[in-house]
Amino acid sequence: MLIDTHCHLNDPEAFPDPEEFLAEARMAGVERVIVVGVEPESCRRALALAEAHEGVFAIVGWHPNYTANYTDEGLAGIEEMLAHPKVVALGEIGLDFHWQYATLEQQERALYAQLELGRKAGKPIVFHCREAYPRLLDILEGQPRHPYLFHCFAGDSADAGRAMALDCYFGVDGPISYKKSEPLREIVRSLPRNRLVVETDSPYLTPEPYRGKPNKPAYVPLVNAALASALGIDPVECAALTTANAERFFHLPKSPI
């Protein structure tokens, strides 16, 4: 049984009927789903889904691309949500140097505040990082040790080594299945197997053979199969491995959708 450790079923445009997609995921063997917020309103929607479904959990936080609108008051609301038992992590937070939706100053202000909040709340932290691994790792290396997960890890081998030194976990998505992703597969093979989890980031990063179409939690088995192939293990073994890793990192109960 698989866990989609990162999806955006709280996106009303992509998923107008989340229950339909949860049912489809269950039929595909995806027993638990973690829905991720990117700013206060989407975090509230993620928590509402988690409250309504036994096997659904939420991650709440302020994504770097939304930090132009960051406020201390909004963060206080996220702090309140973090206390909910169905909220399993703070995220997705971090840095994004690809887009220009927020300045570096705005991103780092929100990042430092949320790193402190995650430690205070005792919750693991999930990172979004795009074209910013050296800077984000510089920051994390200067912080107290904490449970971290790099969602959709796309760094190079040097970035991977620095993240491994911090005992980070790594999210594996649809790109592991792409024909031209052999450099990514080589890096993933170098990572500790007890630090790998599978995710869709749906509706984004759709795996083969559905690349180019909207992604969904029911496609987790495709990510798992591609990861298993990269590691040279059986998909059943890979599912057991990544599920155990996710349960450990997020402190998940063993309950079905």
mmCIF file of C-alpha atoms in Angstrom:
data_model
loop_
_atom_site.group_PDB
_atom_site.id
_atom_site.type_symbol
_atom_site.label_atom_id
_atom_site.label_comp_id
_atom_site.label_asym_id
_atom_site.label_seq_id
_atom_site.Cartn_x
_atom_site.Cartn_y
_atom_site.Cartn_z
ATOM 1 C CA MET A 1 0.000 0.000 0.000
ATOM 2 C CA LEU A 2 1.348 3.391 -1.025
ATOM 3 C CA ILE A 3 1.320 6.923 0.357
ATOM 4 C CA ASP A 4 1.206 10.060 -1.791
ATOM 5 C CA THR A 5 3.310 12.257 0.469
ATOM 6 C CA HIS A 6 2.750 15.487 -1.488
ATOM 7 C CA CYS A 7 -0.251 16.536 -3.568
ATOM 8 C CA HIS A 8 -2.490 19.556 -4.041
ATOM 9 C CA LEU A 9 -6.014 18.140 -3.883
ATOM 10 C CA ASN A 10 -6.890 21.469 -2.241
ATOM 11 C CA ASP A 11 -6.554 23.172 -5.642
ATOM 12 C CA PRO A 12 -10.228 23.715 -6.595
ATOM 13 C CA GLU A 13 -9.483 24.314 -10.273
ATOM 14 C CA ALA A 14 -7.490 21.117 -10.745
ATOM 15 C CA PHE A 15 -9.603 18.998 -8.381
ATOM 16 C CA PRO A 16 -13.200 20.295 -8.280
ATOM 17 C CA ASP A 17 -14.319 16.993 -6.686
ATOM 18 C CA PRO A 18 -11.473 15.748 -4.427
ATOM 19 C CA GLU A 19 -13.555 12.796 -3.230
ATOM 20 C CA GLU A 20 -13.567 11.374 -6.755
ATOM 21 C CA PHE A 21 -9.769 11.473 -6.904
ATOM 22 C CA LEU A 22 -9.436 9.965 -3.430
ATOM 23 C CA ALA A 23 -11.661 7.054 -4.441
ATOM 24 C CA GLU A 24 -9.588 6.517 -7.571
ATOM 25 C CA ALA A 25 -6.391 6.608 -5.505
ATOM 26 C CA ARG A 26 -7.762 3.997 -3.135
ATOM 27 C CA MET A 27 -8.589 1.716 -6.060
ATOM 28 C CA ALA A 28 -4.984 2.120 -7.250
ATOM 29 C CA GLY A 29 -3.607 1.028 -3.858
ATOM 30 C CA VAL A 30 -2.832 4.487 -2.486
ATOM 31 C CA GLU A 31 -4.057 4.200 1.079
ATOM 32 C CA ARG A 32 -3.013 7.607 2.429
ATOM 33 C CA VAL A 33 -2.673 11.063 0.893
ATOM 34 C CA ILE A 34 -0.982 14.182 2.268
ATOM 35 C CA VAL A 35 -2.400 17.471 0.965
ATOM 36 C CA VAL A 36 -0.093 20.490 0.965
ATOM 37 C CA GLY A 37 -0.956 24.161 1.410
ATOM 38 C CA VAL A 38 1.039 27.040 -0.067
ATOM 39 C CA GLU A 39 -0.446 30.038 1.797
ATOM 40 C CA PRO A 40 -3.079 30.450 4.548
ATOM 41 C CA GLU A 41 -6.216 29.948 2.447
ATOM 42 C CA SER A 42 -4.977 26.822 0.664
ATOM 43 C CA CYS A 43 -3.742 25.521 4.018
ATOM 44 C CA ARG A 44 -7.257 25.844 5.414
ATOM 45 C CA ARG A 45 -8.598 23.875 2.444
ATOM 46 C CA ALA A 46 -5.953 21.185 2.994
ATOM 47 C CA LEU A 47 -6.921 20.872 6.643
ATOM 48 C CA ALA A 48 -10.622 20.700 5.763
ATOM 49 C CA LEU A 49 -9.930 17.736 3.471
ATOM 50 C CA ALA A 50 -7.891 16.049 6.191
ATOM 51 C CA GLU A 51 -10.673 16.535 8.723
ATOM 52 C CA ALA A 52 -13.220 15.042 6.322
ATOM 53 C CA HIS A 53 -11.256 11.868 5.415
ATOM 54 C CA GLU A 54 -9.608 9.375 7.754
ATOM 55 C CA GLY A 55 -6.593 8.638 5.556
ATOM 56 C CA VAL A 56 -5.953 12.219 4.448
ATOM 57 C CA PHE A 57 -3.456 14.464 6.231
ATOM 58 C CA ALA A 58 -2.318 18.048 5.745
ATOM 59 C CA ILE A 59 0.911 20.014 5.521
ATOM 60 C CA VAL A 60 0.586 23.751 6.126
ATOM 61 C CA GLY A 61 3.021 26.554 5.405
ATOM 62 C CA TRP A 62 3.945 29.535 3.238
ATOM 63 C CA HIS A 63 5.463 28.603 -0.143
ATOM 64 C CA PRO A 64 8.299 30.951 -1.203
ATOM 65 C CA ASN A 65 6.477 32.006 -4.391
ATOM 66 C CA TYR A 66 3.657 33.425 -2.253
ATOM 67 C CA THR A 67 5.792 35.278 0.278
ATOM 68 C CA ALA A 68 5.275 38.701 -1.300
ATOM 69 C CA ASN A 69 2.009 38.561 0.668
ATOM 70 C CA TYR A 70 3.561 37.122 3.841
ATOM 71 C CA THR A 71 2.374 38.625 7.128
ATOM 72 C CA ASP A 72 2.997 37.809 10.771
ATOM 73 C CA GLU A 73 -0.759 37.580 11.252
ATOM 74 C CA GLY A 74 -1.043 34.994 8.509
ATOM 75 C CA LEU A 75 1.771 32.990 10.034
ATOM 76 C CA ALA A 76 -0.066 33.021 13.356
ATOM 77 C CA GLY A 77 -2.952 31.291 11.587
ATOM 78 C CA ILE A 78 -0.585 28.662 10.212
ATOM 79 C CA GLU A 79 0.812 28.162 13.710
ATOM 80 C CA GLU A 80 -2.702 27.493 14.981
ATOM 81 C CA MET A 81 -3.282 24.912 12.221
ATOM 82 C CA LEU A 82 0.007 23.183 13.065
ATOM 83 C CA ALA A 83 -1.466 22.171 16.409
ATOM 84 C CA HIS A 84 -4.185 20.109 14.692
ATOM 85 C CA PRO A 85 -3.554 16.332 14.940
ATOM 86 C CA LYS A 86 -4.185 15.838 11.191
ATOM 87 C CA VAL A 87 -1.413 18.324 10.297
ATOM 88 C CA VAL A 88 1.760 16.248 9.978
ATOM 89 C CA ALA A 89 4.365 18.819 8.878
ATOM 90 C CA LEU A 90 5.168 22.449 8.161
ATOM 91 C CA GLY A 91 5.554 23.183 4.448
ATOM 92 C CA GLU A 92 6.084 23.616 1.722
ATOM 93 C CA ILE A 93 8.533 26.356 2.606
ATOM 94 C CA GLY A 94 11.913 27.266 1.149
ATOM 95 C CA LEU A 95 13.445 29.290 -1.677
ATOM 96 C CA ASP A 96 12.685 29.638 -5.383
ATOM 97 C CA PHE A 97 15.184 31.430 -7.637
ATOM 98 C CA HIS A 98 13.452 30.398 -10.874
ATOM 99 C CA TRP A 99 10.363 32.577 -10.630
ATOM 100 C CA GLN A 100 10.247 36.247 -9.643
ATOM 101 C CA TYR A 101 7.044 36.229 -7.608
ATOM 102 C CA ALA A 102 8.812 37.332 -4.411
ATOM 103 C CA THR A 103 12.158 38.946 -3.683
ATOM 104 C CA LEU A 104 14.955 37.057 -1.946
ATOM 105 C CA GLU A 105 14.430 39.288 1.091
ATOM 106 C CA GLN A 106 10.722 38.405 1.221
ATOM 107 C CA GLN A 107 11.429 34.697 0.772
ATOM 108 C CA GLU A 108 14.108 34.573 3.432
ATOM 109 C CA ARG A 109 12.057 36.543 5.947
ATOM 110 C CA ALA A 110 9.278 33.956 5.684
ATOM 111 C CA LEU A 111 11.760 31.074 5.629
ATOM 112 C CA TYR A 112 13.558 32.034 8.841
ATOM 113 C CA ALA A 113 10.278 32.682 10.650
ATOM 114 C CA GLN A 114 8.916 29.295 9.603
ATOM 115 C CA LEU A 115 12.086 27.415 10.502
ATOM 116 C CA GLU A 116 11.706 28.804 13.996
ATOM 117 C CA LEU A 117 8.002 27.930 14.003
ATOM 118 C CA GLY A 118 8.665 24.347 12.916
ATOM 119 C CA ARG A 119 11.116 23.821 15.749
ATOM 120 C CA LYS A 120 8.737 25.424 18.235
ATOM 121 C CA ALA A 121 5.826 23.244 17.085
ATOM 122 C CA GLY A 122 7.939 20.079 16.960
ATOM 123 C CA LYS A 123 6.792 19.320 13.410
ATOM 124 C CA PRO A 124 8.964 18.040 10.549
ATOM 125 C CA ILE A 125 9.560 20.516 7.720
ATOM 126 C CA VAL A 126 9.006 20.014 3.976
ATOM 127 C CA PHE A 127 10.966 22.194 1.553
ATOM 128 C CA HIS A 128 10.293 23.570 -1.895
ATOM 129 C CA CYS A 129 13.603 24.423 -3.528
ATOM 130 C CA ARG A 130 14.075 25.472 -7.130
ATOM 131 C CA GLU A 131 17.469 26.582 -8.445
ATOM 132 C CA ALA A 132 18.348 27.599 -4.882
ATOM 133 C CA TYR A 133 19.907 24.536 -3.255
ATOM 134 C CA PRO A 134 23.287 26.079 -2.306
ATOM 135 C CA ARG A 135 21.653 29.040 -0.562
ATOM 136 C CA LEU A 136 18.997 26.982 1.211
ATOM 137 C CA LEU A 137 21.563 24.436 2.368
ATOM 138 C CA ASP A 138 23.797 27.254 3.631
ATOM 139 C CA ILE A 139 20.876 28.402 5.791
ATOM 140 C CA LEU A 140 19.990 24.921 7.058
ATOM 141 C CA GLU A 141 23.603 24.131 7.950
ATOM 142 C CA GLY A 142 23.500 27.128 10.292
ATOM 143 C CA GLN A 143 20.301 25.961 12.017
ATOM 144 C CA PRO A 144 19.765 23.435 14.820
ATOM 145 C CA ARG A 145 19.211 19.888 13.521
ATOM 146 C CA HIS A 146 15.586 19.133 12.642
ATOM 147 C CA PRO A 147 13.672 16.576 10.533
ATOM 148 C CA TYR A 148 13.723 17.895 6.941
ATOM 149 C CA LEU A 149 12.349 16.609 3.640
ATOM 150 C CA PHE A 150 13.247 18.021 0.228
ATOM 151 C CA HIS A 151 10.058 17.723 -1.814
ATOM 152 C CA CYS A 152 10.747 16.868 -5.470
ATOM 153 C CA PHE A 153 14.493 16.799 -4.973
ATOM 154 C CA ALA A 154 16.253 18.127 -8.073
ATOM 155 C CA GLY A 155 19.670 19.143 -6.806
ATOM 156 C CA ASP A 156 23.034 17.951 -8.075
ATOM 157 C CA SER A 157 25.336 15.438 -6.417
ATOM 158 C CA ALA A 158 26.982 18.098 -4.254
ATOM 159 C CA ASP A 159 23.583 19.303 -3.048
ATOM 160 C CA ALA A 160 22.583 15.710 -2.328
ATOM 161 C CA GLY A 161 25.722 15.150 -0.272
ATOM 162 C CA ARG A 162 25.098 18.238 1.828
ATOM 163 C CA ALA A 163 21.457 17.260 2.361
ATOM 164 C CA MET A 164 22.457 13.734 3.349
ATOM 165 C CA ALA A 165 24.832 15.207 5.940
ATOM 166 C CA LEU A 166 21.754 16.866 7.464
ATOM 167 C CA ASP A 167 19.912 13.487 7.521
ATOM 168 C CA CYS A 168 17.281 14.861 5.142
ATOM 169 C CA TYR A 169 14.552 12.842 3.458
ATOM 170 C CA PHE A 170 13.968 13.129 -0.298
ATOM 171 C CA GLY A 171 10.706 13.208 -2.261
ATOM 172 C CA VAL A 172 10.659 11.334 -5.583
ATOM 173 C CA ASP A 173 8.150 12.387 -8.259
ATOM 174 C CA GLY A 174 7.174 11.857 -11.882
ATOM 175 C CA PRO A 175 10.521 13.027 -13.352
ATOM 176 C CA ILE A 176 12.138 9.791 -12.115
ATOM 177 C CA SER A 177 10.198 8.127 -14.957
ATOM 178 C CA TYR A 178 11.296 10.484 -17.761
ATOM 179 C CA LYS A 179 13.594 9.149 -20.490
ATOM 180 C CA LYS A 180 16.101 11.998 -20.140
ATOM 181 C CA SER A 181 16.248 11.794 -16.313
ATOM 182 C CA GLU A 182 19.161 9.363 -16.012
ATOM 183 C CA PRO A 183 21.254 11.982 -14.129
ATOM 184 C CA LEU A 184 18.416 12.246 -11.583
ATOM 185 C CA ARG A 185 18.193 8.464 -11.322
ATOM 186 C CA GLU A 186 21.952 8.286 -10.683
ATOM 187 C CA ILE A 187 21.620 10.770 -7.836
ATOM 188 C CA VAL A 188 18.618 8.950 -6.373
ATOM 189 C CA ARG A 189 20.605 5.709 -6.385
ATOM 190 C CA SER A 190 23.229 7.472 -4.255
ATOM 191 C CA LEU A 191 20.708 8.481 -1.584
ATOM 192 C CA PRO A 192 20.024 6.431 1.554
ATOM 193 C CA ARG A 193 17.084 4.153 0.804
ATOM 194 C CA ASN A 194 15.635 4.766 4.249
ATOM 195 C CA ARG A 195 15.260 8.447 3.336
ATOM 196 C CA LEU A 196 13.188 8.100 0.121
ATOM 197 C CA VAL A 197 9.449 8.770 -0.166
ATOM 198 C CA VAL A 198 7.174 8.877 -3.213
ATOM 199 C CA GLU A 199 4.865 11.745 -4.122
ATOM 200 C CA THR A 200 2.970 13.126 -7.095
ATOM 201 C CA ASP A 201 2.913 16.903 -6.530
ATOM 202 C CA SER A 202 -0.354 16.558 -8.453
ATOM 203 C CA PRO A 203 -1.639 18.179 -10.577
ATOM 204 C CA TYR A 204 2.010 18.770 -11.610
ATOM 205 C CA LEU A 205 4.937 16.523 -12.663
ATOM 206 C CA THR A 206 2.862 13.749 -14.198
ATOM 207 C CA PRO A 207 4.814 10.490 -14.657
ATOM 208 C CA GLU A 208 5.101 8.502 -17.861
ATOM 209 C CA PRO A 209 3.059 7.366 -19.749
ATOM 210 C CA TYR A 210 0.707 10.258 -18.903
ATOM 211 C CA ARG A 211 3.234 13.083 -19.065
ATOM 212 C CA GLY A 212 1.603 16.235 -20.435
ATOM 213 C CA LYS A 213 -1.712 15.489 -18.734
ATOM 214 C CA PRO A 214 -2.804 16.546 -15.218
ATOM 215 C CA ASN A 215 -1.305 14.452 -12.453
ATOM 216 C CA LYS A 216 -3.308 12.793 -9.644
ATOM 217 C CA PRO A 217 -2.673 10.670 -6.536
ATOM 218 C CA ALA A 218 -3.737 7.492 -8.379
ATOM 219 C CA TYR A 219 -0.472 7.772 -10.346
ATOM 220 C CA VAL A 220 1.717 7.121 -7.275
ATOM 221 C CA PRO A 221 2.175 3.472 -8.356
ATOM 222 C CA LEU A 222 3.828 4.723 -11.564
ATOM 223 C CA VAL A 223 6.302 6.803 -9.560
ATOM 224 C CA ASN A 224 6.924 3.849 -7.266
ATOM 225 C CA ALA A 225 7.551 1.528 -10.233
ATOM 226 C CA ALA A 226 10.011 3.978 -11.794
ATOM 227 C CA LEU A 227 11.839 4.379 -8.494
ATOM 228 C CA ALA A 228 11.956 0.606 -8.036
ATOM 229 C CA SER A 229 13.454 0.246 -11.517
ATOM 230 C CA ALA A 230 16.072 2.909 -10.769
ATOM 231 C CA LEU A 231 17.028 1.143 -7.525
ATOM 232 C CA GLY A 232 16.953 -2.332 -9.070
ATOM 233 C CA ILE A 233 14.361 -3.691 -6.640
ATOM 234 C CA ASP A 234 10.851 -5.111 -6.903
ATOM 235 C CA PRO A 235 7.973 -2.542 -6.867
ATOM 236 C CA VAL A 236 6.398 -4.330 -3.888
ATOM 237 C CA GLU A 237 9.643 -3.979 -1.945
ATOM 238 C CA CYS A 238 9.890 -0.337 -2.992
ATOM 239 C CA ALA A 239 6.326 0.357 -1.851
ATOM 240 C CA ALA A 240 7.021 -1.199 1.542
ATOM 241 C CA LEU A 241 10.244 0.801 1.843
ATOM 242 C CA THR A 242 8.819 4.205 0.935
ATOM 243 C CA THR A 243 5.675 3.665 3.007
ATOM 244 C CA ALA A 244 7.737 2.835 6.095
ATOM 245 C CA ASN A 245 9.900 5.899 5.458
ATOM 246 C CA ALA A 246 6.853 8.162 5.169
ATOM 247 C CA GLU A 247 5.298 6.736 8.317
ATOM 248 C CA ARG A 248 8.523 7.397 10.203
ATOM 249 C CA PHE A 249 9.067 10.934 8.953
ATOM 250 C CA PHE A 250 5.462 12.138 9.277
ATOM 251 C CA HIS A 251 4.547 9.989 12.318
ATOM 252 C CA LEU A 252 1.572 8.610 10.403
ATOM 253 C CA PRO A 253 -0.942 6.188 11.847
ATOM 254 C CA LYS A 254 -1.574 3.060 9.801
ATOM 255 C CA SER A 255 -5.108 3.865 8.667
ATOM 256 C CA PRO A 256 -6.635 3.574 5.157
ATOM 257 C CA ILE A 257 -8.342 6.301 3.144
#
